[in-house]
mmCIF file of C-alpha atoms in Angstrom:
data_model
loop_
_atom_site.group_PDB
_atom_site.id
_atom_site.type_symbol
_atom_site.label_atom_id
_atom_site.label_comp_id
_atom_site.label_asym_id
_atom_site.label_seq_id
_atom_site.Cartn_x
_atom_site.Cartn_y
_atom_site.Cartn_z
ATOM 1 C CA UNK A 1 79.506 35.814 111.145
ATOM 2 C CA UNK A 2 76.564 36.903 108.050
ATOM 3 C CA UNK A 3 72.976 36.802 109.122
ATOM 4 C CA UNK A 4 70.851 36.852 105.508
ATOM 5 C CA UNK A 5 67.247 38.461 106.730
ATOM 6 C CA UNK A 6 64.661 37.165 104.734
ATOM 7 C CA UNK A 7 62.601 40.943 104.062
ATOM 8 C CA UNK A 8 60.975 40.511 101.283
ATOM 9 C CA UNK A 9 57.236 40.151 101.427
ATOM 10 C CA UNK A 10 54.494 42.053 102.167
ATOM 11 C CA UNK A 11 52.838 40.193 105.081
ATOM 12 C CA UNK A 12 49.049 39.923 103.422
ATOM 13 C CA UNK A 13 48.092 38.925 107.044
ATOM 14 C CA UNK A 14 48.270 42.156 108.950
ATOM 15 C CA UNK A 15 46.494 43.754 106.459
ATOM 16 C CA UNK A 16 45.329 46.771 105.591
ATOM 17 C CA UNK A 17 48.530 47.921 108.316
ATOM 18 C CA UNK A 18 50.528 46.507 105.040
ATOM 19 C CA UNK A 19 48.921 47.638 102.480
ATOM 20 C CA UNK A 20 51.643 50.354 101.668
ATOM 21 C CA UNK A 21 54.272 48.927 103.827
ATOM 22 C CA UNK A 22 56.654 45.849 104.569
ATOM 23 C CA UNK A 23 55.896 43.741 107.270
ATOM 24 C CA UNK A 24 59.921 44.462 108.692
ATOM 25 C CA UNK A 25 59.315 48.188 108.620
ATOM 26 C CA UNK A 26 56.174 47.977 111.377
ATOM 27 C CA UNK A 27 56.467 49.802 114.754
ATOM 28 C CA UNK A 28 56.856 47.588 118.124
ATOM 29 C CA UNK A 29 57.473 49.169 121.167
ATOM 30 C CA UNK A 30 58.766 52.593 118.979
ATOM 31 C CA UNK A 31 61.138 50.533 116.968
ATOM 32 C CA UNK A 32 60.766 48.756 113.540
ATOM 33 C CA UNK A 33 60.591 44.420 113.790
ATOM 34 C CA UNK A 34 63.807 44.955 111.360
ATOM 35 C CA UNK A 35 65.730 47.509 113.889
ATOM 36 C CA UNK A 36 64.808 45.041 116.896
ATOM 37 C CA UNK A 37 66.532 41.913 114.686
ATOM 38 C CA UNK A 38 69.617 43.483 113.726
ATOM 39 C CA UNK A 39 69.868 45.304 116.594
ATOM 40 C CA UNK A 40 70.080 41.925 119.203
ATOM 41 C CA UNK A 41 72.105 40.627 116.000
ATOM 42 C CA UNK A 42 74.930 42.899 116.955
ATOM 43 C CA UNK A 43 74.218 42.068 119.915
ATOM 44 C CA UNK A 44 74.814 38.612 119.745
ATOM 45 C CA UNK A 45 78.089 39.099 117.687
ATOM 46 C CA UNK A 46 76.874 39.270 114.131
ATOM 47 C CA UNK A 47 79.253 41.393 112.260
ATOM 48 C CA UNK A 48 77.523 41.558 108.537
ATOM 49 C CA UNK A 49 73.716 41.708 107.520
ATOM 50 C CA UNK A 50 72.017 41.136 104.365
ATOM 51 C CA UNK A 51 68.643 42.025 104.470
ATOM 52 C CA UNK A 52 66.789 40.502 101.436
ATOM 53 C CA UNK A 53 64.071 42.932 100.048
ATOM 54 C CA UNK A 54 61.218 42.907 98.042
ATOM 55 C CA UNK A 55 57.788 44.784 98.627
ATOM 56 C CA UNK A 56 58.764 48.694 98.710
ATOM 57 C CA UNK A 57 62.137 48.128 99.232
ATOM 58 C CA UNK A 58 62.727 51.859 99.467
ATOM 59 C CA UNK A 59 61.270 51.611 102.809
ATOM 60 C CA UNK A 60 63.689 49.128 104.225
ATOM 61 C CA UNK A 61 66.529 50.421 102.628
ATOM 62 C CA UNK A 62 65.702 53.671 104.641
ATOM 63 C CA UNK A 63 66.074 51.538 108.005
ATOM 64 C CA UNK A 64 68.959 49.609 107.090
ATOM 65 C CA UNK A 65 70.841 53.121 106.311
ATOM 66 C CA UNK A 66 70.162 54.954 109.472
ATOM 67 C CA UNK A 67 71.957 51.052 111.489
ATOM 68 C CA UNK A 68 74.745 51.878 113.245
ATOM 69 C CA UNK A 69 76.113 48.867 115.059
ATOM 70 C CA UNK A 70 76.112 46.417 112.336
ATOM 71 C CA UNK A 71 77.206 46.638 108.835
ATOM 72 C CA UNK A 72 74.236 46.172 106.360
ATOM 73 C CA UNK A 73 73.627 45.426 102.861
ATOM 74 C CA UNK A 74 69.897 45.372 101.049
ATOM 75 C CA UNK A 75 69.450 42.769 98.086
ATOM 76 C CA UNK A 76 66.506 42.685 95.941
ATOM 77 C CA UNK A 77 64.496 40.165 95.047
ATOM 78 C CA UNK A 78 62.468 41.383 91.650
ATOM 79 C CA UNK A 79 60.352 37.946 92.159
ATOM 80 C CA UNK A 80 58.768 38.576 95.736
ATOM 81 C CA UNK A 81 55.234 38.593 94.471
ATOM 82 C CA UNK A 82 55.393 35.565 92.386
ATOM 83 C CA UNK A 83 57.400 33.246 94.632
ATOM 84 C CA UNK A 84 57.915 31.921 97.983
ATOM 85 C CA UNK A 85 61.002 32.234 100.368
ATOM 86 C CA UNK A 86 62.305 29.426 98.829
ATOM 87 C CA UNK A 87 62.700 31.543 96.125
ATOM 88 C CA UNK A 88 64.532 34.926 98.022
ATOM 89 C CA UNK A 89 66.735 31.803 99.253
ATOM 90 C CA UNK A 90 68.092 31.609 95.697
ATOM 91 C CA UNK A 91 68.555 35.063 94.869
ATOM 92 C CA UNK A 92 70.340 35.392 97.983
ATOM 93 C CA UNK A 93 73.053 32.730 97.153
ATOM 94 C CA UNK A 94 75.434 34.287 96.394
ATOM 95 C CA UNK A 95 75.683 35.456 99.256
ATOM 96 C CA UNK A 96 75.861 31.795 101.027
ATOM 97 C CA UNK A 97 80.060 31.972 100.493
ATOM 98 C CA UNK A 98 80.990 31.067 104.265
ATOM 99 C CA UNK A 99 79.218 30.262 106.909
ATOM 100 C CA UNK A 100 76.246 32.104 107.968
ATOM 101 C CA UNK A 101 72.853 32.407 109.574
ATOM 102 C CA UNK A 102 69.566 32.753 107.619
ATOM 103 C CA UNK A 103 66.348 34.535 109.761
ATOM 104 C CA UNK A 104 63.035 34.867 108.369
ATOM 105 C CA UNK A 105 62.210 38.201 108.275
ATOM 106 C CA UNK A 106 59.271 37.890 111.229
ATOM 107 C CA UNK A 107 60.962 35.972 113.016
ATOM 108 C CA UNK A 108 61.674 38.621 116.469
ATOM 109 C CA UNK A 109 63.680 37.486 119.007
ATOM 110 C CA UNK A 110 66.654 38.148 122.177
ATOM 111 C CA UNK A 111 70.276 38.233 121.252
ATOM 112 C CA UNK A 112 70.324 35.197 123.710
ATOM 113 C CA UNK A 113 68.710 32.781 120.828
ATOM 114 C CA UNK A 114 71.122 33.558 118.388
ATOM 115 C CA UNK A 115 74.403 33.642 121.250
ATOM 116 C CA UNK A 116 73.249 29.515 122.156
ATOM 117 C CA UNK A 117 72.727 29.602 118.266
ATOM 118 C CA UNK A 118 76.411 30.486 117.651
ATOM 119 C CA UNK A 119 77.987 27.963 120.423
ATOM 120 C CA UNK A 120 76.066 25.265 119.540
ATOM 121 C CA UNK A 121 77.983 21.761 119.276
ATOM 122 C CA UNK A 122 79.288 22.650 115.622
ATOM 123 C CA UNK A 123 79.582 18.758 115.060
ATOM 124 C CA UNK A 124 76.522 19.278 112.668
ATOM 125 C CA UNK A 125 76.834 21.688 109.329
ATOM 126 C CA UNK A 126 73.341 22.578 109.632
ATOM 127 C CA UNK A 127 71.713 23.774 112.863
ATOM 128 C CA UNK A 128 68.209 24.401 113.540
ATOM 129 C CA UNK A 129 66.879 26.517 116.296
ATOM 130 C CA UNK A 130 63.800 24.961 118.074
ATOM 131 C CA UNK A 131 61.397 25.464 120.866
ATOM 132 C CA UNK A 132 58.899 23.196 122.358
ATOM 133 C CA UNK A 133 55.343 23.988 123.971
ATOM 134 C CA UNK A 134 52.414 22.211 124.913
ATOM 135 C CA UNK A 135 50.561 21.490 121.976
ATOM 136 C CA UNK A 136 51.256 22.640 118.125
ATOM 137 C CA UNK A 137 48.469 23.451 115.719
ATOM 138 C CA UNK A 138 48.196 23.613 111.759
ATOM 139 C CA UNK A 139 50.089 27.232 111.163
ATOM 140 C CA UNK A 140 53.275 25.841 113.492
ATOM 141 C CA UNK A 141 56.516 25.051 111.823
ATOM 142 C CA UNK A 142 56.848 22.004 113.261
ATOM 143 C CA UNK A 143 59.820 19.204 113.867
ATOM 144 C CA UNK A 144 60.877 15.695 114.623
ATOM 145 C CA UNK A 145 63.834 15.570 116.637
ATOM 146 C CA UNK A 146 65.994 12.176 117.712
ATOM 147 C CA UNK A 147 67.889 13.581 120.725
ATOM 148 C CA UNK A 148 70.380 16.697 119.109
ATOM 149 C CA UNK A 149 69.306 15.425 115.451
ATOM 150 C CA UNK A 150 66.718 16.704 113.246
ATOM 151 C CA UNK A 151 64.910 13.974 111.419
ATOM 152 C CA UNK A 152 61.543 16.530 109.947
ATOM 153 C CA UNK A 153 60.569 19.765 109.359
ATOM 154 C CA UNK A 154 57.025 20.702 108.252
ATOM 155 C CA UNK A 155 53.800 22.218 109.457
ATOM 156 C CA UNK A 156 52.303 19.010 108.220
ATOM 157 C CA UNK A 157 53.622 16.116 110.483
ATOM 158 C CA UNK A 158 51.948 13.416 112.437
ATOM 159 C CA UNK A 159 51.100 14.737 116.004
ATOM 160 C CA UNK A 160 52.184 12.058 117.728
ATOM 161 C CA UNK A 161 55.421 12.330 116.701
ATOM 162 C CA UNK A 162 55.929 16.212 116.900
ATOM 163 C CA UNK A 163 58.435 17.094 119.588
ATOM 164 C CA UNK A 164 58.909 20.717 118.891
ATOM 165 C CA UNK A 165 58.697 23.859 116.316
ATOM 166 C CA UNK A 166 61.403 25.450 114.125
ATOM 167 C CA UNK A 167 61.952 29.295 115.094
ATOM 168 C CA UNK A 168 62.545 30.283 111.785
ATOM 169 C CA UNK A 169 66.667 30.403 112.338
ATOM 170 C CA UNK A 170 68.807 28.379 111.166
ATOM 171 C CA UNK A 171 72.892 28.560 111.181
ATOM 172 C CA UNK A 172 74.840 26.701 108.194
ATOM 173 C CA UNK A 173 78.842 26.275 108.217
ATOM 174 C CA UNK A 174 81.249 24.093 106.464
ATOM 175 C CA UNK A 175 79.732 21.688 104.058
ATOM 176 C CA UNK A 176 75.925 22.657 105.309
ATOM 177 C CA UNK A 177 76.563 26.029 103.424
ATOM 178 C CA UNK A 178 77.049 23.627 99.949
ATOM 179 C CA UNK A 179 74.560 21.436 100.596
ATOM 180 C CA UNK A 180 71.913 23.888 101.294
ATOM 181 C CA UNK A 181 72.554 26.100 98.585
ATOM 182 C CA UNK A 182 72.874 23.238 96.103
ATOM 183 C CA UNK A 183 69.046 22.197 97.389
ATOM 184 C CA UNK A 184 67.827 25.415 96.435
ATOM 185 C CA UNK A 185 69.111 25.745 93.483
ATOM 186 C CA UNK A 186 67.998 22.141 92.757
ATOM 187 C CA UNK A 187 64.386 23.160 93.706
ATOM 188 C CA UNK A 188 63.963 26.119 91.987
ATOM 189 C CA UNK A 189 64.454 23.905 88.537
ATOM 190 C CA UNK A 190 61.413 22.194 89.326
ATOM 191 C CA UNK A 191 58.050 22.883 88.603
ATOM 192 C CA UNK A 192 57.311 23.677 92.379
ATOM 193 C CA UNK A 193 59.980 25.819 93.208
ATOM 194 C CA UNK A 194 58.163 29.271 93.337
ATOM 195 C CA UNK A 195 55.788 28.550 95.765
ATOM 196 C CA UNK A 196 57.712 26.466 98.304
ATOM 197 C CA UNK A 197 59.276 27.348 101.822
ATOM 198 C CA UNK A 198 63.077 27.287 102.196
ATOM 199 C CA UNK A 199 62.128 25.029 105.222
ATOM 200 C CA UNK A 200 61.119 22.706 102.546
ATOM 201 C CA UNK A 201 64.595 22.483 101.490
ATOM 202 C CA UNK A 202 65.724 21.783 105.234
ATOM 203 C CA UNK A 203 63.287 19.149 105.535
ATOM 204 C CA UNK A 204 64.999 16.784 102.621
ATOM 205 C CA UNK A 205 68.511 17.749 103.856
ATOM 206 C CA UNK A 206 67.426 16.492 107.284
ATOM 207 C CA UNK A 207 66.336 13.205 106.006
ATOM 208 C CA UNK A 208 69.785 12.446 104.306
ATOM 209 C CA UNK A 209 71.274 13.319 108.081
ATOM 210 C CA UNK A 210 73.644 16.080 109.061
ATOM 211 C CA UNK A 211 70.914 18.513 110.230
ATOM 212 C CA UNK A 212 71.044 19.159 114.407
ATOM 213 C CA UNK A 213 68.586 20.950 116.594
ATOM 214 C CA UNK A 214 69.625 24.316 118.925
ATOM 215 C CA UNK A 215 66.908 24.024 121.840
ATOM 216 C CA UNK A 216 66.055 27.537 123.069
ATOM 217 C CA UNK A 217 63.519 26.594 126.190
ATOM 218 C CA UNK A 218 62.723 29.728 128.274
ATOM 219 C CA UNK A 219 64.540 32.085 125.922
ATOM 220 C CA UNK A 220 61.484 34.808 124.081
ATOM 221 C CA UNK A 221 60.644 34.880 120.569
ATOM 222 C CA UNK A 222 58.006 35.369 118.523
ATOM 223 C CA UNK A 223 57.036 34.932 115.055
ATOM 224 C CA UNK A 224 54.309 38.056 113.723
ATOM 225 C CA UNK A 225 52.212 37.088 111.338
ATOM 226 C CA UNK A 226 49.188 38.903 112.615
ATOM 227 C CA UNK A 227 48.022 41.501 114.750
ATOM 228 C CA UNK A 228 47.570 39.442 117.828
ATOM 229 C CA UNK A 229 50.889 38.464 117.101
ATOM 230 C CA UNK A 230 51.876 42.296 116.255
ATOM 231 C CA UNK A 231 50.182 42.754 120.442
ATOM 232 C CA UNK A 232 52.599 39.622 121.704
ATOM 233 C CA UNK A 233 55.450 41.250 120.187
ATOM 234 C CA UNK A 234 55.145 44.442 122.525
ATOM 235 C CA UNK A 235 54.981 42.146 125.701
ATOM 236 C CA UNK A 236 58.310 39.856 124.380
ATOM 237 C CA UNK A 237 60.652 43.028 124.019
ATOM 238 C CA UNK A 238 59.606 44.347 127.104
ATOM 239 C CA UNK A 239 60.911 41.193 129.087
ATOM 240 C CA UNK A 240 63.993 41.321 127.647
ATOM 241 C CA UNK A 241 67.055 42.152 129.957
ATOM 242 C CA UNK A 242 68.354 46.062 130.869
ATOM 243 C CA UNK A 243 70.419 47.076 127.570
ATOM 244 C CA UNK A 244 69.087 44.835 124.938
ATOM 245 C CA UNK A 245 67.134 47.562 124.220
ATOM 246 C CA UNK A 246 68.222 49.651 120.975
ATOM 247 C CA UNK A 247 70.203 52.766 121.599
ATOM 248 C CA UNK A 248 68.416 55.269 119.965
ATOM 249 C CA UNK A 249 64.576 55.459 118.804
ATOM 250 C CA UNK A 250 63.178 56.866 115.851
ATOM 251 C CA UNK A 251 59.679 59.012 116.953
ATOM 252 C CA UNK A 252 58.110 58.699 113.702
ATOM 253 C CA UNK A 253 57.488 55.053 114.945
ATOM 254 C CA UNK A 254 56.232 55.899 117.821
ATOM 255 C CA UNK A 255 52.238 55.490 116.798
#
């Protein structure tokens, strides 16, 4: 199975730690966010990576060749300042030839996510991992789900009707891998397409039906957008069970 790692922006929110550096390439717990993904990747049984890059590219390329226990490819998207990750989704579609599983790139989480990821019920071409908690707030991805079926996707959604968040992980097989990059491509001829979310995409395909949910309750994730998240991030690896951690460390991330 292909995971496509969406790498390619800067992360504007933990700046100035950014300001000459990708958000994949920062240090938790002495080990780059990108290391820690492909690293439980493997774990989980992901054979082939293609990390999407953008914002000094140079530095993630330097990660991705030092990977041992995954093959890895960097692709470069020359529009990552102008456009959204709608937009990386495109220039990545070529790489959407089988099925696969697309992770935004700040997305961390445990190689048990993406294991009940890849034995989900494949009765659905599109599968969308999702968590729950007790209340949501403007910055959450969130969903409507009808029992195993997603029916929304969108951080704006009624409350009332919100039943859970989207991870930022998503697995697409048979038809789902047509559909979705059809969508894109579709969207990106508009006049919008630059500055929308992928999840966008996923939202419209879920309305037409074919779209299921992955439930991930009590399994750790977290998305880092900021430096409280950056903290959180610290905590979540350190829970995770004896020999999910990587193999080796690299001290210069140490700081």
């Amino acid at each position: 199975m292909k995971a496509i790692i969406l790498s390619a922006g800067q992360g504007s929110r933990l700046l100035p730690l950014t300001a000459d550096r990708p958000k994949c390439t920062l240090p938790i717990a002495g080990r780059s966010l990108l290391e820690w993904q492909l690293q439980q990747a493997a774990l989980a049984g992901i054979t082939e990576a293609v990390v999407v890059t953008g914002f000094h590219s140079d530095q993630v390329e330097q990660i991705t060749a030092r990977i041992g226990s995954i093959r890895v490819r960097t692709l470069f998207n020359p529009f990552y300042a102008v456009a959204d990750n709608l937009g990386t989704c495109w220039i990545a579609r070529g790489e959407m030839d089988g099925a696969f599983v697309l992770i935004n790139g700040d997305t961390l989480f445990e190689a048990a996510i993406l294991r009940r990821l890849l034995a989900a019920d494949p009765a659905l071409p599109i599968t969308l991992v999702s968590d729950r908690k007790p209340a949501y707030d403007e910055d959450d991805m969130k969903i409507i789900a009808e029992g195993q079926q997603l029916r929304r996707v969108s951080k704006k959604l009624d409350y009332a009707m919100v039943n859970g968040e989207s991870i930022g992980m998503i697995r697409f097989q048979g038809e789902g891998v047509a559909r979705f990059r059809n969508k894109i491509s579709a969207m990106m001829q508009s006049g919008e397409g630059l500055k929308r979310w992928y999840l966008s995409a996923i939202d419209e395909l879920a309305q037409d039906g074919g779209v299921a949910i992955c439930p991930i309750e009590g399994l750790s994730w977290c998305e880092v957008d900021d430096r409280d998240d950056l903290a959180q991030a610290e905590t979540v690896v350190s829970r995770w069970p004896p020999g999910a951690e990587p193999a080796t460390r690299n001290p210069a991330l140490s700081d």
